[in-house]
Short mmCIF file of C-alpha atoms in Angstrom, two decimals:
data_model
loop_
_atom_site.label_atom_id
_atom_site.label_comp_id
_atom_site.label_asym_id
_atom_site.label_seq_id
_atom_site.Cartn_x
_atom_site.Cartn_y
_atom_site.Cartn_z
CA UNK A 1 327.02 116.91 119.61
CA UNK A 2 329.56 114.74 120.54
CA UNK A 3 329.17 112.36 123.65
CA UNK A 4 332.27 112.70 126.07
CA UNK A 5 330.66 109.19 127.93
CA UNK A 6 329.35 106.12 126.28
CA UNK A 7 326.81 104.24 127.65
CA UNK A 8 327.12 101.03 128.92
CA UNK A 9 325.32 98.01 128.75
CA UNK A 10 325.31 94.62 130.51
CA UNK A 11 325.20 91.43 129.25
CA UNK A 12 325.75 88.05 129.99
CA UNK A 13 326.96 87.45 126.80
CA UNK A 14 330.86 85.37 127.70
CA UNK A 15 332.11 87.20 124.81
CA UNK A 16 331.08 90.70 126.13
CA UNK A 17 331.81 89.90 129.50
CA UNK A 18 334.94 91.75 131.45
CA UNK A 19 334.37 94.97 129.23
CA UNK A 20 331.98 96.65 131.92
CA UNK A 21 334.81 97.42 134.03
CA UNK A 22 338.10 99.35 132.82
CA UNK A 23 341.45 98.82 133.59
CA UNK A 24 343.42 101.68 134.50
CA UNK A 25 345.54 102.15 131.43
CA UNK A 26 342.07 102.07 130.04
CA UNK A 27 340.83 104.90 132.08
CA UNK A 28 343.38 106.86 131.04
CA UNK A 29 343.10 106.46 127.41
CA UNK A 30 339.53 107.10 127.24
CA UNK A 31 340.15 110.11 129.57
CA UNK A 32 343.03 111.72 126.73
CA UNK A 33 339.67 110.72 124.39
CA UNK A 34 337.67 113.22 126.17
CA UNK A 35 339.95 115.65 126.52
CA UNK A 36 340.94 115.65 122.28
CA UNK A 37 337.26 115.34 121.64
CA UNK A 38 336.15 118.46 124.07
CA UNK A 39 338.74 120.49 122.04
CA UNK A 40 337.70 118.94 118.95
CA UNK A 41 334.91 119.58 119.32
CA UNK A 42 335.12 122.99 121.24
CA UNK A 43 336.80 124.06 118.13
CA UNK A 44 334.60 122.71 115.10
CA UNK A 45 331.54 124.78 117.58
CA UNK A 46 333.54 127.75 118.09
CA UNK A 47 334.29 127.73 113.96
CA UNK A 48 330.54 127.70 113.31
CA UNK A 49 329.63 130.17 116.11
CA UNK A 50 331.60 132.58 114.36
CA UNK A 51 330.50 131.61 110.88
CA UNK A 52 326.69 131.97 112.05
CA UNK A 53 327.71 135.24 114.21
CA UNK A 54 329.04 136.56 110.57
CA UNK A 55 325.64 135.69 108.73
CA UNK A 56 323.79 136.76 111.02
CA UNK A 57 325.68 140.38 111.50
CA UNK A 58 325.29 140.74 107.50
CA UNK A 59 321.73 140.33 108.15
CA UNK A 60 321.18 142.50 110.77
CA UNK A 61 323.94 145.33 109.73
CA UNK A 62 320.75 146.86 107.94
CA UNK A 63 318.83 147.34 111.35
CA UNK A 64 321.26 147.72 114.14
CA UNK A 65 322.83 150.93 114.51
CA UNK A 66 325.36 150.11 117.26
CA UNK A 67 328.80 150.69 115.09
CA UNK A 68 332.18 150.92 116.38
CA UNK A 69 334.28 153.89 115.05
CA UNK A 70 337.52 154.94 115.27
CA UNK A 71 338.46 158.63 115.08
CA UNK A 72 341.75 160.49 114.29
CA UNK A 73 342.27 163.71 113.38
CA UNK A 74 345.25 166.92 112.80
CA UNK A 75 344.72 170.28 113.47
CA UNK A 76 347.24 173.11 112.28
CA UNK A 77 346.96 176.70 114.40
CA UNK A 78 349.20 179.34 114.50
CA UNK A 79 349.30 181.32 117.61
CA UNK A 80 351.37 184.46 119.17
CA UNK A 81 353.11 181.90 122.03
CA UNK A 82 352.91 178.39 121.35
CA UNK A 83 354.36 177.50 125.01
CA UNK A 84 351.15 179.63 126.94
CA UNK A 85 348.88 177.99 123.95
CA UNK A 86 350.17 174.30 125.03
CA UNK A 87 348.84 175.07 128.70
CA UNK A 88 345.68 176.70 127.13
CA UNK A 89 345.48 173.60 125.17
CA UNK A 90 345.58 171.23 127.85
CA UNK A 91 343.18 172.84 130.12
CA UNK A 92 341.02 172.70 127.68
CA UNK A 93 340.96 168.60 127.19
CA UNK A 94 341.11 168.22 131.10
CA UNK A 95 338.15 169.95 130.93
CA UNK A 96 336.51 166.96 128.86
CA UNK A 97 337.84 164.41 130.59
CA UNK A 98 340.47 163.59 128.35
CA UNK A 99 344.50 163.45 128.53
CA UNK A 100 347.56 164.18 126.44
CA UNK A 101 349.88 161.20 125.37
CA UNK A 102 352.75 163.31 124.17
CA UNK A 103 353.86 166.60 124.22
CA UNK A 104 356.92 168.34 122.14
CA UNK A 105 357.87 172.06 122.66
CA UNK A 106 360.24 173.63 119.92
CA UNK A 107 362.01 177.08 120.91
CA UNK A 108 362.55 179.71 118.66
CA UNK A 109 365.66 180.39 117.29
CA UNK A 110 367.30 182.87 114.17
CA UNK A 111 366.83 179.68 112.07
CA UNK A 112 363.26 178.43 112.85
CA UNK A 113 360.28 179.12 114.58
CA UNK A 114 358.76 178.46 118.17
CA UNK A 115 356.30 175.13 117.93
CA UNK A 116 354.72 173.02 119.95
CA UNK A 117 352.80 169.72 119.34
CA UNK A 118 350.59 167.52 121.51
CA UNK A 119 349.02 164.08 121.12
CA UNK A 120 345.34 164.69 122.01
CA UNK A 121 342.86 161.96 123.47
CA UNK A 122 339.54 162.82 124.06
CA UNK A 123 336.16 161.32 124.42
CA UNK A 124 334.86 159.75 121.31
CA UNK A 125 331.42 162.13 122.16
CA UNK A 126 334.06 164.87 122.41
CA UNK A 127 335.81 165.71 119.55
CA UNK A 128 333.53 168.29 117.71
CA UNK A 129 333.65 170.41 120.92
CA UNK A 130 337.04 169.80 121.65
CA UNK A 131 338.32 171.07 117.79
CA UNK A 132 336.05 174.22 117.96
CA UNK A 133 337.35 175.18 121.50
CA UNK A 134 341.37 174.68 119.91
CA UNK A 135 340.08 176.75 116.84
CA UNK A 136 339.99 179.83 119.43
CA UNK A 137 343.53 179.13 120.32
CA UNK A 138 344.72 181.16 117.18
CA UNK A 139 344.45 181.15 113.50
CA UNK A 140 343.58 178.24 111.99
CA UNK A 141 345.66 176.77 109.20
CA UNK A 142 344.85 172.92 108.80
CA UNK A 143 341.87 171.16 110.33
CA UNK A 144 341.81 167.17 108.88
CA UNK A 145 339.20 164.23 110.58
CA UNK A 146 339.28 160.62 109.78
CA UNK A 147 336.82 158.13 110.90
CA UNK A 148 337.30 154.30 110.18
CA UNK A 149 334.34 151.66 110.95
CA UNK A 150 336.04 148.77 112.90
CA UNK A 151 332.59 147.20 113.75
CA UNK A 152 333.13 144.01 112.49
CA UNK A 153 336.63 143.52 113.74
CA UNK A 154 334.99 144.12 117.61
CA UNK A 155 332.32 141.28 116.85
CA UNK A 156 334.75 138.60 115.45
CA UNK A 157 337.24 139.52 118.61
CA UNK A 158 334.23 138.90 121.12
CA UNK A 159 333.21 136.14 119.15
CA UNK A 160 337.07 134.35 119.46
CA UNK A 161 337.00 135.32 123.00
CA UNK A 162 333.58 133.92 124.15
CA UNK A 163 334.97 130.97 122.48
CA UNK A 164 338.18 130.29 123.92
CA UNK A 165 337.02 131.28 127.19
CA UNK A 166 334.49 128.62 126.86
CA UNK A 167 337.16 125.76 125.76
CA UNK A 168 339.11 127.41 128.74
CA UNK A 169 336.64 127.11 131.11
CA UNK A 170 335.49 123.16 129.54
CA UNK A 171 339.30 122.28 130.17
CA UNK A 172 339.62 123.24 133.82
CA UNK A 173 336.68 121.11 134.96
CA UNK A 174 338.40 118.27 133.09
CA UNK A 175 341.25 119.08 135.74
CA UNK A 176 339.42 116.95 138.89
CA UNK A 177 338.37 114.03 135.89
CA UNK A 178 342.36 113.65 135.79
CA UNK A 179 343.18 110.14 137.33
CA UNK A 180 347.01 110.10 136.65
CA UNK A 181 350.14 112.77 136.75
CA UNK A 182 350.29 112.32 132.88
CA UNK A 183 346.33 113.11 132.32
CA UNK A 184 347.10 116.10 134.67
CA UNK A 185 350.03 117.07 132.62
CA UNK A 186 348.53 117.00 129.45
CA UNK A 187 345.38 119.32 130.68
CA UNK A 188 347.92 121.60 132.28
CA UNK A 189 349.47 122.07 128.63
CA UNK A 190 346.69 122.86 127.34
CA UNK A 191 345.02 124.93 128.99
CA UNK A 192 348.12 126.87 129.22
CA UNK A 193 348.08 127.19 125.40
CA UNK A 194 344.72 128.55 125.37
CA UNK A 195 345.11 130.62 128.16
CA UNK A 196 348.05 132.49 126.33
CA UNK A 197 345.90 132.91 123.06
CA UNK A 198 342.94 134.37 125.43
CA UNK A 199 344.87 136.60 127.24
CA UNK A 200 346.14 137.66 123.67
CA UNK A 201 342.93 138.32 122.21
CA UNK A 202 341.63 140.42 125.34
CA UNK A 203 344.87 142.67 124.91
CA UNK A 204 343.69 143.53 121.27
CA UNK A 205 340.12 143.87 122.29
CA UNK A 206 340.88 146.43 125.25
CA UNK A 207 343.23 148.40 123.00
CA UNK A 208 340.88 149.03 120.14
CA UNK A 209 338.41 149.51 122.71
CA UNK A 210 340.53 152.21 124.00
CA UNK A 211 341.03 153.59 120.40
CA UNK A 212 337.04 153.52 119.85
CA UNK A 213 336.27 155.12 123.12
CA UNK A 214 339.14 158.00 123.12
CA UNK A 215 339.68 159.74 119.51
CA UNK A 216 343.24 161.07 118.79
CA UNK A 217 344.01 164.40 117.91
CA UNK A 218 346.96 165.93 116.96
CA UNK A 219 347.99 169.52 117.80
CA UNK A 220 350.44 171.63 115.97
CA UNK A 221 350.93 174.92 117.64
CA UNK A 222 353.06 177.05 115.20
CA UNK A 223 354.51 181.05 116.20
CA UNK A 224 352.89 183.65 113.42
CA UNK A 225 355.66 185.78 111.36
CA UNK A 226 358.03 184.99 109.12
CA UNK A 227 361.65 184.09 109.66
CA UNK A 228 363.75 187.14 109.16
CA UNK A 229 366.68 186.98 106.54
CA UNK A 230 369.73 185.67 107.78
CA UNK A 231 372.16 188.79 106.50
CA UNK A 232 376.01 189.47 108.18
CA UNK A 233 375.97 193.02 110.48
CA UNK A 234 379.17 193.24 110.44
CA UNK A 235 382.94 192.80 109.06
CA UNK A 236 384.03 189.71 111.14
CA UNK A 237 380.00 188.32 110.53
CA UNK A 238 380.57 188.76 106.80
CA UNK A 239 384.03 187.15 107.11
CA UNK A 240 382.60 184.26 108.83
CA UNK A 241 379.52 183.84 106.24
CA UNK A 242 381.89 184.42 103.29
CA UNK A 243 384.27 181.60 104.85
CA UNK A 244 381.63 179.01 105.52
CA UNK A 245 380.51 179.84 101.42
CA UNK A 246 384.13 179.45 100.31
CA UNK A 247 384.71 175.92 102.33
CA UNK A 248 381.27 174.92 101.26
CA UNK A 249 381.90 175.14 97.46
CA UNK A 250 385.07 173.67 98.08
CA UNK A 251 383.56 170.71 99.72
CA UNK A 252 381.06 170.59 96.46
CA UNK A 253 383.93 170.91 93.97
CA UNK A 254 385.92 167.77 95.58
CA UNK A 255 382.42 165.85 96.22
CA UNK A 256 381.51 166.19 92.25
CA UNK A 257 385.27 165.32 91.60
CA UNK A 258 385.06 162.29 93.37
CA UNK A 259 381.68 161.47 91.17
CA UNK A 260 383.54 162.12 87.32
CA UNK A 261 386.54 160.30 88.26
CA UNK A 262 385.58 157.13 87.91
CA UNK A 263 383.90 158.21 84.18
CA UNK A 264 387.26 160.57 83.44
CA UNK A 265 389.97 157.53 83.63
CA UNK A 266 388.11 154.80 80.90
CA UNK A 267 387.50 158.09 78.85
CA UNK A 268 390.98 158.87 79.16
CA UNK A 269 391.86 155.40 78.62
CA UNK A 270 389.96 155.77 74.81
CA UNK A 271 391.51 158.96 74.11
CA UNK A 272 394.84 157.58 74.53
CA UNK A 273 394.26 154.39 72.32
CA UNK A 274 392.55 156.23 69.45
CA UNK A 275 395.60 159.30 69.52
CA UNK A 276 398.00 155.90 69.22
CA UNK A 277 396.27 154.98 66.19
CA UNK A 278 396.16 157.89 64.82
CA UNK A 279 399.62 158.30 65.51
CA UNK A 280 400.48 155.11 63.67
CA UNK A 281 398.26 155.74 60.29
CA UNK A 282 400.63 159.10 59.54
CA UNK A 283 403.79 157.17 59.79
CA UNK A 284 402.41 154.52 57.88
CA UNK A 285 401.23 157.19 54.89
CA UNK A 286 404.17 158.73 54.53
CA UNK A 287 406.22 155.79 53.53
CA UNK A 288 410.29 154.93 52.99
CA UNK A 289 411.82 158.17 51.96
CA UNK A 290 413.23 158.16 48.52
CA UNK A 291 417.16 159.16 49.06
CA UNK A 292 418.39 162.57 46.46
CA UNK A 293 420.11 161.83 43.33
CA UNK A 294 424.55 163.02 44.09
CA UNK A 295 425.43 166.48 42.95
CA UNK A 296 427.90 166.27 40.01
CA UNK A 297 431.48 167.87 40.22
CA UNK A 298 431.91 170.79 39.36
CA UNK A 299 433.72 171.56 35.97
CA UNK A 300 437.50 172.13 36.35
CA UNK A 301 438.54 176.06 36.14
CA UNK A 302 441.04 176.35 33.23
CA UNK A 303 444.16 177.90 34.08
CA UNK A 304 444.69 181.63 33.42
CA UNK A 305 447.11 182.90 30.22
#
């Protein structure tokens, strides 16, 4: 351990004499001494706490049976009203103590069904009743539970905690040791610091204690039947339908025009060069034309008689 006071001697020594008694720029510097070696050494005790809490959790895994779970799980049901089976729903977890952190409620429509879905917490002891009791709400399509062992990540929170609590606690009865503004300042800063990362730690440790203590549940509530077929009754519905078709493959043709064009013009760009060459080879085969040998005259008619 680390002494935070020295011990003095006396002596009569002349070349030891005067050091019995401190100034007070000396007071302060060996104060600022204690106060880095506490947290020095508040830290190098906290970092072997926590190795020697690990060991000795590997060790003793085998025999303790205290574990720390979280549990989630989804649950599908189709029912004949999913707004009355949201109320029946939540009766039903007030009745174990728990609550509902959301709720959604869908209405039906001619395109989609009526739904409903809630965000269940209940207690941990809870949940097998609570799923078998939702079961009777309706037909049961889905049922999926998840459990995930978070044991070790509650002992090396408490461990941090305990720890920085302690350094905490070491740093505020420093506070009355303080024999200058500057010493005071100094303590204030850092027990500020420490403060803020204990404050942070508990805020984690509550939450997945919540999540430990209260499993979540989540409840889709879905109306039975099948959507019926969307088909025009009449002349003006028909019109309408066969409108919103025409303008819709319209839209498509000018979207997948948009796409080729950028292909079409270096395409057309090739086709162009390669009819020029073309073009160009035939002229060149066919050569300087050879001009037609003259016609002779024509033989003089003799005269008649």
């Amino acid at each position: 351990m680390i002494p935070l006071y020295s011990e003095r001697h006396e002596t009569n020594d002349p070349r030891f004499l005067g050091r019995g008694r401190r100034s007070p720029a000396g007071r302060l510097c060996g104060l600022r001494r204690v106060v880095v070696g506490a947290v020095g050494h508040r830290r190098s005790r906290s970092g072997g706490q926590e190795g020697s809490t690990s060991d000795s959790g590997v060790a003793g895994d085998a025999s303790s049976t205290d574990q720390s779970v979280i549990t989630t799980g989804w649950i599908t049901v189709t029912v004949d009203d999913p707004i009355a089976a949201t109320d029946d729903a939540v009766a039903l977890v007030e009745s174990v103590d728990g609550r509902i952190d959301s709720r959604t409620q869908q209405a039906g429509s001619d395109d989609q069904r009526a739904s409903a879905q809630l965000t269940i917490r209940v207690p941990a002891d809870a949940v097998d009743k609570t799923i078998d009791e939702l079961k009777t709400l309706g037909t049961v399509e889905q049922v999926s539970l998840s459990s995930t062992d978070v044991t070790l990540q509650v002992r090396d929170l408490d461990a941090q905690i305990k720890a920085l609590q302690a350094s905490v606690d070491r740093l505020l009865a420093l506070v009355d040791q303080a024999a200058t503004t500057a010493d005071l300042v100094e303590l204030e800063t850092a027990i500020s610091d420490r403060q803020g990362q204990l404050d942070s730690l508990k805020s984690q440790r509550e939450y997945l204690g919540d999540q430990i203590d209260y499993s979540t549940i989540t409840l889709d509530l879905q109306e039975k039947g099948a959507l019926a077929p969307s088909v025009p009754g009449d002349f003006w519905s028909g019109l309408a339908t066969g409108w919103a078709a025409l303008t819709a493959g319209l839209a498509g043709f000018v979207v997948a025009l948009g796409f080729f064009i950028p292909f079409l013009i270096p395409l057309a760009v090739i086709a162009a060069i390669v009819l020029l060459i073309v073009l160009l080879a035939r002229r060149a085969g066919r050569g300087p034309r050879t001009p037609a040998p003259p016609t002779p005259p024509a033989p003089p008619v003799p005269p008649a008689g």
